[in-house]
Protein backbone atom coordinates (compact mmCIF):
# COMPACT_ATOMS: atom_id res chain seq x y z
CA UNK A 1 0.00 0.00 0.00
CA UNK A 2 2.79 2.43 0.89
CA UNK A 3 4.64 1.66 -2.33
CA UNK A 4 1.52 2.13 -4.46
CA UNK A 5 0.62 5.42 -2.76
CA UNK A 6 4.17 6.75 -2.98
CA UNK A 7 4.50 5.87 -6.64
CA UNK A 8 1.13 7.46 -7.46
CA UNK A 9 2.34 10.69 -5.84
CA UNK A 10 5.55 10.58 -7.85
CA UNK A 11 3.79 10.33 -11.22
CA UNK A 12 0.83 12.53 -10.15
CA UNK A 13 -1.92 9.99 -10.80
CA UNK A 14 -4.81 9.21 -8.42
CA UNK A 15 -4.59 5.40 -8.64
CA UNK A 16 -1.81 2.85 -8.86
CA UNK A 17 -1.87 -0.94 -8.92
CA UNK A 18 1.33 -2.84 -8.18
CA UNK A 19 2.06 -6.15 -9.89
CA UNK A 20 4.73 -8.78 -10.42
CA UNK A 21 6.58 -7.23 -13.38
CA UNK A 22 6.31 -4.81 -16.29
CA UNK A 23 4.88 -7.37 -18.69
CA UNK A 24 2.06 -8.28 -16.31
CA UNK A 25 1.42 -4.54 -15.90
CA UNK A 26 0.87 -4.26 -19.66
CA UNK A 27 -1.27 -7.42 -19.67
CA UNK A 28 -3.45 -6.11 -16.81
CA UNK A 29 -3.93 -2.81 -18.64
CA UNK A 30 -4.98 -4.53 -21.87
CA UNK A 31 -7.37 -6.89 -20.07
CA UNK A 32 -8.91 -4.08 -17.99
CA UNK A 33 -9.72 -2.21 -21.21
CA UNK A 34 -11.44 -5.38 -22.51
CA UNK A 35 -9.11 -5.75 -25.48
CA UNK A 36 -9.23 -9.35 -26.65
CA UNK A 37 -9.33 -11.73 -29.61
CA UNK A 38 -9.90 -9.99 -32.92
CA UNK A 39 -8.78 -6.59 -31.62
CA UNK A 40 -5.65 -4.72 -32.67
CA UNK A 41 -3.18 -2.59 -30.70
CA UNK A 42 -0.72 -0.28 -32.44
CA UNK A 43 2.83 -0.84 -31.18
CA UNK A 44 6.16 0.71 -32.28
CA UNK A 45 8.41 -1.61 -34.27
CA UNK A 46 11.40 -0.56 -32.14
CA UNK A 47 10.72 -1.80 -28.62
CA UNK A 48 11.43 -4.72 -26.30
CA UNK A 49 9.40 -7.86 -27.01
CA UNK A 50 7.22 -7.46 -23.89
CA UNK A 51 5.21 -4.67 -25.54
CA UNK A 52 3.98 -6.97 -28.31
CA UNK A 53 3.88 -10.09 -26.14
CA UNK A 54 1.37 -8.59 -23.72
CA UNK A 55 -0.97 -7.82 -26.62
CA UNK A 56 -0.69 -11.38 -27.93
CA UNK A 57 -1.19 -12.87 -24.43
CA UNK A 58 -4.55 -11.08 -24.35
CA UNK A 59 -5.51 -12.70 -27.66
CA UNK A 60 -5.22 -9.45 -29.64
CA UNK A 61 -2.91 -8.59 -32.53
CA UNK A 62 -0.05 -6.06 -32.40
CA UNK A 63 0.19 -3.83 -35.46
CA UNK A 64 3.70 -2.42 -35.87
CA UNK A 65 4.41 1.21 -36.77
CA UNK A 66 7.77 2.82 -37.57
CA UNK A 67 9.47 5.26 -35.21
CA UNK A 68 10.55 8.87 -35.64
CA UNK A 69 14.09 9.56 -36.87
CA UNK A 70 14.23 12.53 -34.49
CA UNK A 71 13.27 10.98 -31.14
CA UNK A 72 13.31 7.22 -31.91
CA UNK A 73 9.84 6.62 -30.43
CA UNK A 74 6.60 5.83 -32.28
CA UNK A 75 6.01 8.25 -35.14
CA UNK A 76 2.60 9.93 -34.72
CA UNK A 77 2.51 10.64 -38.46
CA UNK A 78 2.50 6.89 -39.14
CA UNK A 79 -0.18 5.89 -36.63
CA UNK A 80 -3.35 6.94 -38.41
CA UNK A 81 -2.60 4.88 -41.52
CA UNK A 82 -2.35 1.76 -39.32
CA UNK A 83 -5.81 2.22 -37.76
CA UNK A 84 -8.51 -0.23 -38.85
CA UNK A 85 -12.03 -0.99 -37.56
CA UNK A 86 -10.34 -3.58 -35.29
CA UNK A 87 -7.99 -1.08 -33.61
CA UNK A 88 -8.74 -0.59 -29.92
CA UNK A 89 -5.60 1.04 -28.51
CA UNK A 90 -2.25 2.70 -29.16
CA UNK A 91 0.76 1.66 -27.08
CA UNK A 92 3.44 4.37 -27.19
CA UNK A 93 6.74 3.12 -25.74
CA UNK A 94 9.01 5.70 -24.10
CA UNK A 95 12.23 4.20 -25.45
CA UNK A 96 15.56 4.22 -23.58
CA UNK A 97 14.25 6.97 -21.28
CA UNK A 98 13.01 9.43 -23.95
CA UNK A 99 9.25 10.15 -23.95
CA UNK A 100 7.02 9.82 -26.99
CA UNK A 101 5.40 12.86 -28.62
CA UNK A 102 2.16 12.42 -26.69
CA UNK A 103 -0.03 15.38 -27.79
CA UNK A 104 -0.59 14.18 -31.38
CA UNK A 105 -0.96 10.60 -30.14
CA UNK A 106 -3.71 11.62 -27.71
CA UNK A 107 -5.40 13.68 -30.43
CA UNK A 108 -5.46 10.67 -32.77
CA UNK A 109 -6.81 8.52 -29.93
CA UNK A 110 -9.63 10.98 -29.22
CA UNK A 111 -10.48 11.27 -32.90
CA UNK A 112 -10.78 7.50 -33.34
CA UNK A 113 -12.05 6.71 -29.81
CA UNK A 114 -9.01 4.61 -28.92
CA UNK A 115 -7.34 3.86 -25.60
CA UNK A 116 -3.72 4.84 -24.96
CA UNK A 117 -1.56 2.47 -22.90
CA UNK A 118 1.81 4.04 -22.13
CA UNK A 119 4.69 1.56 -21.88
CA UNK A 120 6.87 3.36 -19.35
CA UNK A 121 9.17 0.44 -18.50
CA UNK A 122 12.24 2.51 -19.40
CA UNK A 123 11.00 5.99 -18.50
CA UNK A 124 10.43 6.35 -14.74
CA UNK A 125 10.82 10.09 -14.12
CA UNK A 126 10.81 11.15 -17.78
CA UNK A 127 8.54 14.06 -18.70
CA UNK A 128 6.59 15.28 -21.71
CA UNK A 129 5.90 19.02 -21.57
CA UNK A 130 6.28 18.84 -17.79
CA UNK A 131 3.94 15.84 -17.37
CA UNK A 132 5.25 12.54 -16.04
CA UNK A 133 5.21 9.67 -18.49
CA UNK A 134 2.42 7.32 -17.47
CA UNK A 135 0.10 10.14 -16.43
CA UNK A 136 -0.97 11.18 -19.94
CA UNK A 137 -2.68 8.14 -21.47
CA UNK A 138 -5.50 6.05 -20.02
CA UNK A 139 -3.05 3.69 -18.26
CA UNK A 140 0.70 3.90 -17.67
CA UNK A 141 2.71 0.69 -17.13
CA UNK A 142 6.08 0.59 -15.35
CA UNK A 143 8.77 -2.03 -14.77
CA UNK A 144 11.01 -2.41 -11.71
CA UNK A 145 13.33 -5.05 -13.18
CA UNK A 146 16.89 -5.08 -11.84
CA UNK A 147 18.30 -2.84 -14.59
CA UNK A 148 15.69 -0.09 -14.22
CA UNK A 149 16.27 3.28 -12.50
CA UNK A 150 13.96 2.18 -9.67
CA UNK A 151 14.18 -1.54 -8.99
CA UNK A 152 12.56 -4.12 -6.74
CA UNK A 153 14.46 -6.95 -8.45
CA UNK A 154 11.26 -7.72 -10.35
CA UNK A 155 8.02 -5.81 -10.16
CA UNK A 156 5.65 -3.54 -12.01
CA UNK A 157 3.01 -0.85 -11.59
CA UNK A 158 -0.05 0.38 -13.47
CA UNK A 159 -1.20 3.96 -12.94
CA UNK A 160 -4.45 5.57 -14.06
CA UNK A 161 -6.83 8.42 -13.36
CA UNK A 162 -9.85 6.13 -13.79
CA UNK A 163 -11.11 4.53 -10.57
CA UNK A 164 -13.11 1.81 -12.34
CA UNK A 165 -10.11 0.77 -14.42
CA UNK A 166 -7.92 0.69 -11.30
CA UNK A 167 -10.38 -1.52 -9.45
CA UNK A 168 -10.68 -3.87 -12.41
CA UNK A 169 -6.88 -4.22 -12.61
CA UNK A 170 -6.76 -4.92 -8.87
CA UNK A 171 -9.35 -7.65 -9.21
CA UNK A 172 -7.65 -9.23 -12.22
CA UNK A 173 -4.32 -9.14 -10.37
CA UNK A 174 -5.79 -10.87 -7.28
CA UNK A 175 -7.22 -14.05 -8.87
CA UNK A 176 -10.44 -12.26 -9.87
CA UNK A 177 -11.53 -12.21 -6.22
CA UNK A 178 -14.39 -9.94 -5.16
CA UNK A 179 -13.32 -6.79 -3.37
CA UNK A 180 -16.21 -7.22 -0.91
CA UNK A 181 -16.44 -10.97 -0.36
CA UNK A 182 -13.30 -12.91 0.45
CA UNK A 183 -12.61 -16.06 -1.63
CA UNK A 184 -15.54 -15.19 -3.91
CA UNK A 185 -14.31 -15.11 -7.52
CA UNK A 186 -16.44 -13.09 -9.91
CA UNK A 187 -14.07 -13.34 -12.89
CA UNK A 188 -11.15 -15.54 -13.89
CA UNK A 189 -8.11 -13.60 -12.74
CA UNK A 190 -4.37 -13.98 -12.34
CA UNK A 191 -1.80 -14.12 -9.58
CA UNK A 192 0.07 -11.00 -10.68
CA UNK A 193 0.82 -9.63 -7.21
CA UNK A 194 4.08 -8.07 -6.10
CA UNK A 195 5.34 -9.31 -2.73
CA UNK A 196 5.50 -7.16 0.39
CA UNK A 197 9.26 -7.76 0.50
CA UNK A 198 9.67 -6.34 -3.00
CA UNK A 199 7.36 -3.46 -2.18
CA UNK A 200 9.47 -2.60 0.88
CA UNK A 201 12.50 -2.31 -1.39
CA UNK A 202 10.38 -0.12 -3.68
CA UNK A 203 9.53 2.21 -0.79
CA UNK A 204 13.23 2.61 -0.02
CA UNK A 205 14.03 3.13 -3.70
CA UNK A 206 11.38 5.85 -3.98
CA UNK A 207 13.18 7.76 -1.23
CA UNK A 208 16.28 7.87 -3.46
CA UNK A 209 14.61 8.20 -6.85
CA UNK A 210 15.26 11.92 -7.33
CA UNK A 211 18.94 11.32 -6.55
CA UNK A 212 19.06 8.45 -9.04
CA UNK A 213 17.51 10.64 -11.73
CA UNK A 214 19.89 13.53 -11.00
CA UNK A 215 22.82 11.13 -11.29
CA UNK A 216 21.56 10.01 -14.70
CA UNK A 217 21.58 13.61 -15.93
CA UNK A 218 25.17 14.02 -14.74
CA UNK A 219 26.19 10.75 -16.42
CA UNK A 220 24.53 11.78 -19.70
CA UNK A 221 26.12 15.23 -19.62
CA UNK A 222 29.61 13.76 -19.17
CA UNK A 223 29.05 11.24 -21.97
CA UNK A 224 27.84 13.99 -24.31
CA UNK A 225 30.81 16.23 -23.51
CA UNK A 226 33.36 13.48 -24.10
CA UNK A 227 31.73 11.91 -27.17
CA UNK A 228 30.89 15.11 -29.03
CA UNK A 229 34.18 15.22 -30.94
CA UNK A 230 34.58 11.50 -31.66
CA UNK A 231 33.98 10.91 -35.39
CA UNK A 232 30.87 8.95 -36.27
CA UNK A 233 29.26 8.81 -32.81
CA UNK A 234 25.74 10.28 -32.86
CA UNK A 235 24.37 11.35 -29.47
CA UNK A 236 20.93 10.45 -28.05
CA UNK A 237 18.01 12.83 -28.62
CA UNK A 238 16.31 15.15 -26.16
CA UNK A 239 13.51 17.06 -27.85
CA UNK A 240 12.44 20.52 -26.65
CA UNK A 241 9.25 19.00 -25.17
CA UNK A 242 11.08 16.13 -23.48
CA UNK A 243 13.01 15.33 -20.35
CA UNK A 244 15.08 12.26 -21.13
CA UNK A 245 16.12 10.18 -18.10
CA UNK A 246 18.79 8.32 -20.12
CA UNK A 247 17.82 4.90 -18.85
CA UNK A 248 20.56 3.80 -21.21
CA UNK A 249 22.93 6.21 -22.94
CA UNK A 250 22.10 5.25 -26.52
CA UNK A 251 24.25 6.27 -29.50
CA UNK A 252 24.15 5.77 -33.27
CA UNK A 253 27.32 4.91 -35.17
CA UNK A 254 28.05 6.33 -38.59
CA UNK A 255 30.27 3.48 -39.70
CA UNK A 256 31.74 5.40 -42.65
CA UNK A 257 32.82 8.33 -40.50
CA UNK A 258 34.05 6.09 -37.69
CA UNK A 259 35.93 3.78 -40.05
CA UNK A 260 34.68 0.70 -38.20
CA UNK A 261 31.50 -1.35 -38.05
CA UNK A 262 29.26 -1.29 -35.02
CA UNK A 263 29.80 -4.98 -34.34
CA UNK A 264 33.59 -4.66 -34.58
CA UNK A 265 33.53 -1.63 -32.29
CA UNK A 266 31.43 -3.43 -29.68
CA UNK A 267 33.77 -6.44 -29.80
CA UNK A 268 36.81 -4.18 -29.40
CA UNK A 269 35.23 -2.56 -26.35
CA UNK A 270 34.40 -5.99 -24.94
CA UNK A 271 38.06 -6.99 -25.19
CA UNK A 272 38.83 -3.98 -23.01
CA UNK A 273 36.31 -5.12 -20.39
CA UNK A 274 33.59 -2.67 -21.46
CA UNK A 275 30.13 -4.15 -22.01
CA UNK A 276 27.79 -2.54 -24.53
CA UNK A 277 24.33 -3.58 -25.69
CA UNK A 278 22.80 -3.39 -29.17
CA UNK A 279 19.50 -1.70 -29.83
CA UNK A 280 16.46 -3.97 -29.93
CA UNK A 281 15.89 -5.85 -33.17
CA UNK A 282 12.85 -4.65 -35.16
CA UNK A 283 9.83 -6.65 -34.06
CA UNK A 284 8.69 -7.26 -37.62
CA UNK A 285 11.81 -9.31 -38.51
CA UNK A 286 11.55 -11.70 -35.56
CA UNK A 287 10.14 -15.19 -36.16
CA UNK A 288 7.52 -15.10 -33.40
CA UNK A 289 5.81 -12.02 -34.90
CA UNK A 290 5.63 -13.29 -38.46
CA UNK A 291 2.47 -12.04 -40.12
CA UNK A 292 2.09 -8.91 -37.99
CA UNK A 293 4.21 -6.60 -40.17
CA UNK A 294 2.20 -4.30 -42.40
CA UNK A 295 4.81 -2.24 -44.27
CA UNK A 296 8.49 -1.32 -44.40
CA UNK A 297 10.11 0.20 -41.33
CA UNK A 298 13.22 2.05 -42.57
CA UNK A 299 13.84 4.17 -39.46
CA UNK A 300 13.58 1.24 -37.07
CA UNK A 301 15.83 -0.84 -39.32
CA UNK A 302 18.48 1.89 -39.47
CA UNK A 303 18.44 2.57 -35.73
CA UNK A 304 18.58 -1.12 -34.90
CA UNK A 305 21.46 -1.68 -37.31
CA UNK A 306 23.63 1.19 -36.12
CA UNK A 307 22.50 1.83 -32.53
CA UNK A 308 24.12 0.59 -29.34
CA UNK A 309 24.05 1.45 -25.65
CA UNK A 310 26.98 2.45 -23.46
CA UNK A 311 27.32 1.43 -19.79
CA UNK A 312 24.67 3.30 -17.77
CA UNK A 313 23.48 2.72 -14.23
CA UNK A 314 22.67 4.61 -11.05
CA UNK A 315 26.21 3.87 -9.87
CA UNK A 316 28.22 4.61 -13.02
CA UNK A 317 31.10 6.92 -12.08
CA UNK A 318 32.55 9.80 -14.08
CA UNK A 319 35.89 7.96 -14.12
CA UNK A 320 34.23 4.94 -15.74
CA UNK A 321 32.63 7.18 -18.37
CA UNK A 322 36.02 8.71 -19.16
CA UNK A 323 37.49 5.21 -19.54
CA UNK A 324 34.69 4.19 -21.93
CA UNK A 325 35.06 7.34 -24.03
CA UNK A 326 38.85 7.10 -24.16
CA UNK A 327 38.52 3.53 -25.41
CA UNK A 328 36.00 4.61 -28.03
CA UNK A 329 38.27 7.42 -29.19
CA UNK A 330 41.30 5.14 -29.38
CA UNK A 331 39.48 2.37 -31.28
CA UNK A 332 37.86 4.74 -33.77
Coordinates of C-alpha atoms in Angstrom, one line a residue:
X1 CA 0.0 0.0 0.0
X2 CA 2.8 2.4 0.9
X3 CA 4.6 1.7 -2.3
X4 CA 1.5 2.1 -4.5
X5 CA 0.6 5.4 -2.8
X6 CA 4.2 6.8 -3.0
X7 CA 4.5 5.9 -6.6
X8 CA 1.1 7.5 -7.5
X9 CA 2.3 10.7 -5.8
X10 CA 5.5 10.6 -7.8
X11 CA 3.8 10.3 -11.2
X12 CA 0.8 12.5 -10.1
X13 CA -1.9 10.0 -10.8
X14 CA -4.8 9.2 -8.4
X15 CA -4.6 5.4 -8.6
X16 CA -1.8 2.8 -8.9
X17 CA -1.9 -0.9 -8.9
X18 CA 1.3 -2.8 -8.2
X19 CA 2.1 -6.2 -9.9
X20 CA 4.7 -8.8 -10.4
X21 CA 6.6 -7.2 -13.4
X22 CA 6.3 -4.8 -16.3
X23 CA 4.9 -7.4 -18.7
X24 CA 2.1 -8.3 -16.3
X25 CA 1.4 -4.5 -15.9
X26 CA 0.9 -4.3 -19.7
X27 CA -1.3 -7.4 -19.7
X28 CA -3.5 -6.1 -16.8
X29 CA -3.9 -2.8 -18.6
X30 CA -5.0 -4.5 -21.9
X31 CA -7.4 -6.9 -20.1
X32 CA -8.9 -4.1 -18.0
X33 CA -9.7 -2.2 -21.2
X34 CA -11.4 -5.4 -22.5
X35 CA -9.1 -5.8 -25.5
X36 CA -9.2 -9.3 -26.6
X37 CA -9.3 -11.7 -29.6
X38 CA -9.9 -10.0 -32.9
X39 CA -8.8 -6.6 -31.6
X40 CA -5.7 -4.7 -32.7
X41 CA -3.2 -2.6 -30.7
X42 CA -0.7 -0.3 -32.4
X43 CA 2.8 -0.8 -31.2
X44 CA 6.2 0.7 -32.3
X45 CA 8.4 -1.6 -34.3
X46 CA 11.4 -0.6 -32.1
X47 CA 10.7 -1.8 -28.6
X48 CA 11.4 -4.7 -26.3
X49 CA 9.4 -7.9 -27.0
X50 CA 7.2 -7.5 -23.9
X51 CA 5.2 -4.7 -25.5
X52 CA 4.0 -7.0 -28.3
X53 CA 3.9 -10.1 -26.1
X54 CA 1.4 -8.6 -23.7
X55 CA -1.0 -7.8 -26.6
X56 CA -0.7 -11.4 -27.9
X57 CA -1.2 -12.9 -24.4
X58 CA -4.6 -11.1 -24.3
X59 CA -5.5 -12.7 -27.7
X60 CA -5.2 -9.5 -29.6
X61 CA -2.9 -8.6 -32.5
X62 CA -0.1 -6.1 -32.4
X63 CA 0.2 -3.8 -35.5
X64 CA 3.7 -2.4 -35.9
X65 CA 4.4 1.2 -36.8
X66 CA 7.8 2.8 -37.6
X67 CA 9.5 5.3 -35.2
X68 CA 10.5 8.9 -35.6
X69 CA 14.1 9.6 -36.9
X70 CA 14.2 12.5 -34.5
X71 CA 13.3 11.0 -31.1
X72 CA 13.3 7.2 -31.9
X73 CA 9.8 6.6 -30.4
X74 CA 6.6 5.8 -32.3
X75 CA 6.0 8.3 -35.1
X76 CA 2.6 9.9 -34.7
X77 CA 2.5 10.6 -38.5
X78 CA 2.5 6.9 -39.1
X79 CA -0.2 5.9 -36.6
X80 CA -3.3 6.9 -38.4
X81 CA -2.6 4.9 -41.5
X82 CA -2.4 1.8 -39.3
X83 CA -5.8 2.2 -37.8
X84 CA -8.5 -0.2 -38.9
X85 CA -12.0 -1.0 -37.6
X86 CA -10.3 -3.6 -35.3
X87 CA -8.0 -1.1 -33.6
X88 CA -8.7 -0.6 -29.9
X89 CA -5.6 1.0 -28.5
X90 CA -2.2 2.7 -29.2
X91 CA 0.8 1.7 -27.1
X92 CA 3.4 4.4 -27.2
X93 CA 6.7 3.1 -25.7
X94 CA 9.0 5.7 -24.1
X95 CA 12.2 4.2 -25.5
X96 CA 15.6 4.2 -23.6
X97 CA 14.2 7.0 -21.3
X98 CA 13.0 9.4 -23.9
X99 CA 9.2 10.2 -24.0
X100 CA 7.0 9.8 -27.0
X101 CA 5.4 12.9 -28.6
X102 CA 2.2 12.4 -26.7
X103 CA 0.0 15.4 -27.8
X104 CA -0.6 14.2 -31.4
X105 CA -1.0 10.6 -30.1
X106 CA -3.7 11.6 -27.7
X107 CA -5.4 13.7 -30.4
X108 CA -5.5 10.7 -32.8
X109 CA -6.8 8.5 -29.9
X110 CA -9.6 11.0 -29.2
X111 CA -10.5 11.3 -32.9
X112 CA -10.8 7.5 -33.3
X113 CA -12.0 6.7 -29.8
X114 CA -9.0 4.6 -28.9
X115 CA -7.3 3.9 -25.6
X116 CA -3.7 4.8 -25.0
X117 CA -1.6 2.5 -22.9
X118 CA 1.8 4.0 -22.1
X119 CA 4.7 1.6 -21.9
X120 CA 6.9 3.4 -19.3
X121 CA 9.2 0.4 -18.5
X122 CA 12.2 2.5 -19.4
X123 CA 11.0 6.0 -18.5
X124 CA 10.4 6.4 -14.7
X125 CA 10.8 10.1 -14.1
X126 CA 10.8 11.2 -17.8
X127 CA 8.5 14.1 -18.7
X128 CA 6.6 15.3 -21.7
X129 CA 5.9 19.0 -21.6
X130 CA 6.3 18.8 -17.8
X131 CA 3.9 15.8 -17.4
X132 CA 5.3 12.5 -16.0
X133 CA 5.2 9.7 -18.5
X134 CA 2.4 7.3 -17.5
X135 CA 0.1 10.1 -16.4
X136 CA -1.0 11.2 -19.9
X137 CA -2.7 8.1 -21.5
X138 CA -5.5 6.0 -20.0
X139 CA -3.1 3.7 -18.3
X140 CA 0.7 3.9 -17.7
X141 CA 2.7 0.7 -17.1
X142 CA 6.1 0.6 -15.3
X143 CA 8.8 -2.0 -14.8
X144 CA 11.0 -2.4 -11.7
X145 CA 13.3 -5.0 -13.2
X146 CA 16.9 -5.1 -11.8
X147 CA 18.3 -2.8 -14.6
X148 CA 15.7 -0.1 -14.2
X149 CA 16.3 3.3 -12.5
X150 CA 14.0 2.2 -9.7
X151 CA 14.2 -1.5 -9.0
X152 CA 12.6 -4.1 -6.7
X153 CA 14.5 -7.0 -8.5
X154 CA 11.3 -7.7 -10.3
X155 CA 8.0 -5.8 -10.2
X156 CA 5.7 -3.5 -12.0
X157 CA 3.0 -0.8 -11.6
X158 CA 0.0 0.4 -13.5
X159 CA -1.2 4.0 -12.9
X160 CA -4.4 5.6 -14.1
X161 CA -6.8 8.4 -13.4
X162 CA -9.9 6.1 -13.8
X163 CA -11.1 4.5 -10.6
X164 CA -13.1 1.8 -12.3
X165 CA -10.1 0.8 -14.4
X166 CA -7.9 0.7 -11.3
X167 CA -10.4 -1.5 -9.4
X168 CA -10.7 -3.9 -12.4
X169 CA -6.9 -4.2 -12.6
X170 CA -6.8 -4.9 -8.9
X171 CA -9.4 -7.7 -9.2
X172 CA -7.6 -9.2 -12.2
X173 CA -4.3 -9.1 -10.4
X174 CA -5.8 -10.9 -7.3
X175 CA -7.2 -14.0 -8.9
X176 CA -10.4 -12.3 -9.9
X177 CA -11.5 -12.2 -6.2
X178 CA -14.4 -9.9 -5.2
X179 CA -13.3 -6.8 -3.4
X180 CA -16.2 -7.2 -0.9
X181 CA -16.4 -11.0 -0.4
X182 CA -13.3 -12.9 0.4
X183 CA -12.6 -16.1 -1.6
X184 CA -15.5 -15.2 -3.9
X185 CA -14.3 -15.1 -7.5
X186 CA -16.4 -13.1 -9.9
X187 CA -14.1 -13.3 -12.9
X188 CA -11.1 -15.5 -13.9
X189 CA -8.1 -13.6 -12.7
X190 CA -4.4 -14.0 -12.3
X191 CA -1.8 -14.1 -9.6
X192 CA 0.1 -11.0 -10.7
X193 CA 0.8 -9.6 -7.2
X194 CA 4.1 -8.1 -6.1
X195 CA 5.3 -9.3 -2.7
X196 CA 5.5 -7.2 0.4
X197 CA 9.3 -7.8 0.5
X198 CA 9.7 -6.3 -3.0
X199 CA 7.4 -3.5 -2.2
X200 CA 9.5 -2.6 0.9
X201 CA 12.5 -2.3 -1.4
X202 CA 10.4 -0.1 -3.7
X203 CA 9.5 2.2 -0.8
X204 CA 13.2 2.6 0.0
X205 CA 14.0 3.1 -3.7
X206 CA 11.4 5.9 -4.0
X207 CA 13.2 7.8 -1.2
X208 CA 16.3 7.9 -3.5
X209 CA 14.6 8.2 -6.9
X210 CA 15.3 11.9 -7.3
X211 CA 18.9 11.3 -6.6
X212 CA 19.1 8.4 -9.0
X213 CA 17.5 10.6 -11.7
X214 CA 19.9 13.5 -11.0
X215 CA 22.8 11.1 -11.3
X216 CA 21.6 10.0 -14.7
X217 CA 21.6 13.6 -15.9
X218 CA 25.2 14.0 -14.7
X219 CA 26.2 10.8 -16.4
X220 CA 24.5 11.8 -19.7
X221 CA 26.1 15.2 -19.6
X222 CA 29.6 13.8 -19.2
X223 CA 29.0 11.2 -22.0
X224 CA 27.8 14.0 -24.3
X225 CA 30.8 16.2 -23.5
X226 CA 33.4 13.5 -24.1
X227 CA 31.7 11.9 -27.2
X228 CA 30.9 15.1 -29.0
X229 CA 34.2 15.2 -30.9
X230 CA 34.6 11.5 -31.7
X231 CA 34.0 10.9 -35.4
X232 CA 30.9 9.0 -36.3
X233 CA 29.3 8.8 -32.8
X234 CA 25.7 10.3 -32.9
X235 CA 24.4 11.3 -29.5
X236 CA 20.9 10.4 -28.0
X237 CA 18.0 12.8 -28.6
X238 CA 16.3 15.2 -26.2
X239 CA 13.5 17.1 -27.9
X240 CA 12.4 20.5 -26.6
X241 CA 9.3 19.0 -25.2
X242 CA 11.1 16.1 -23.5
X243 CA 13.0 15.3 -20.3
X244 CA 15.1 12.3 -21.1
X245 CA 16.1 10.2 -18.1
X246 CA 18.8 8.3 -20.1
X247 CA 17.8 4.9 -18.8
X248 CA 20.6 3.8 -21.2
X249 CA 22.9 6.2 -22.9
X250 CA 22.1 5.2 -26.5
X251 CA 24.2 6.3 -29.5
X252 CA 24.2 5.8 -33.3
X253 CA 27.3 4.9 -35.2
X254 CA 28.1 6.3 -38.6
X255 CA 30.3 3.5 -39.7
X256 CA 31.7 5.4 -42.7
X257 CA 32.8 8.3 -40.5
X258 CA 34.0 6.1 -37.7
X259 CA 35.9 3.8 -40.1
X260 CA 34.7 0.7 -38.2
X261 CA 31.5 -1.3 -38.1
X262 CA 29.3 -1.3 -35.0
X263 CA 29.8 -5.0 -34.3
X264 CA 33.6 -4.7 -34.6
X265 CA 33.5 -1.6 -32.3
X266 CA 31.4 -3.4 -29.7
X267 CA 33.8 -6.4 -29.8
X268 CA 36.8 -4.2 -29.4
X269 CA 35.2 -2.6 -26.4
X270 CA 34.4 -6.0 -24.9
X271 CA 38.1 -7.0 -25.2
X272 CA 38.8 -4.0 -23.0
X273 CA 36.3 -5.1 -20.4
X274 CA 33.6 -2.7 -21.5
X275 CA 30.1 -4.2 -22.0
X276 CA 27.8 -2.5 -24.5
X277 CA 24.3 -3.6 -25.7
X278 CA 22.8 -3.4 -29.2
X279 CA 19.5 -1.7 -29.8
X280 CA 16.5 -4.0 -29.9
X281 CA 15.9 -5.8 -33.2
X282 CA 12.9 -4.6 -35.2
X283 CA 9.8 -6.6 -34.1
X284 CA 8.7 -7.3 -37.6
X285 CA 11.8 -9.3 -38.5
X286 CA 11.5 -11.7 -35.6
X287 CA 10.1 -15.2 -36.2
X288 CA 7.5 -15.1 -33.4
X289 CA 5.8 -12.0 -34.9
X290 CA 5.6 -13.3 -38.5
X291 CA 2.5 -12.0 -40.1
X292 CA 2.1 -8.9 -38.0
X293 CA 4.2 -6.6 -40.2
X294 CA 2.2 -4.3 -42.4
X295 CA 4.8 -2.2 -44.3
X296 CA 8.5 -1.3 -44.4
X297 CA 10.1 0.2 -41.3
X298 CA 13.2 2.0 -42.6
X299 CA 13.8 4.2 -39.5
X300 CA 13.6 1.2 -37.1
X301 CA 15.8 -0.8 -39.3
X302 CA 18.5 1.9 -39.5
X303 CA 18.4 2.6 -35.7
X304 CA 18.6 -1.1 -34.9
X305 CA 21.5 -1.7 -37.3
X306 CA 23.6 1.2 -36.1
X307 CA 22.5 1.8 -32.5
X308 CA 24.1 0.6 -29.3
X309 CA 24.0 1.4 -25.7
X310 CA 27.0 2.4 -23.5
X311 CA 27.3 1.4 -19.8
X312 CA 24.7 3.3 -17.8
X313 CA 23.5 2.7 -14.2
X314 CA 22.7 4.6 -11.0
X315 CA 26.2 3.9 -9.9
X316 CA 28.2 4.6 -13.0
X317 CA 31.1 6.9 -12.1
X318 CA 32.6 9.8 -14.1
X319 CA 35.9 8.0 -14.1
X320 CA 34.2 4.9 -15.7
X321 CA 32.6 7.2 -18.4
X322 CA 36.0 8.7 -19.2
X323 CA 37.5 5.2 -19.5
X324 CA 34.7 4.2 -21.9
X325 CA 35.1 7.3 -24.0
X326 CA 38.9 7.1 -24.2
X327 CA 38.5 3.5 -25.4
X328 CA 36.0 4.6 -28.0
X329 CA 38.3 7.4 -29.2
X330 CA 41.3 5.1 -29.4
X331 CA 39.5 2.4 -31.3
X332 CA 37.9 4.7 -33.8

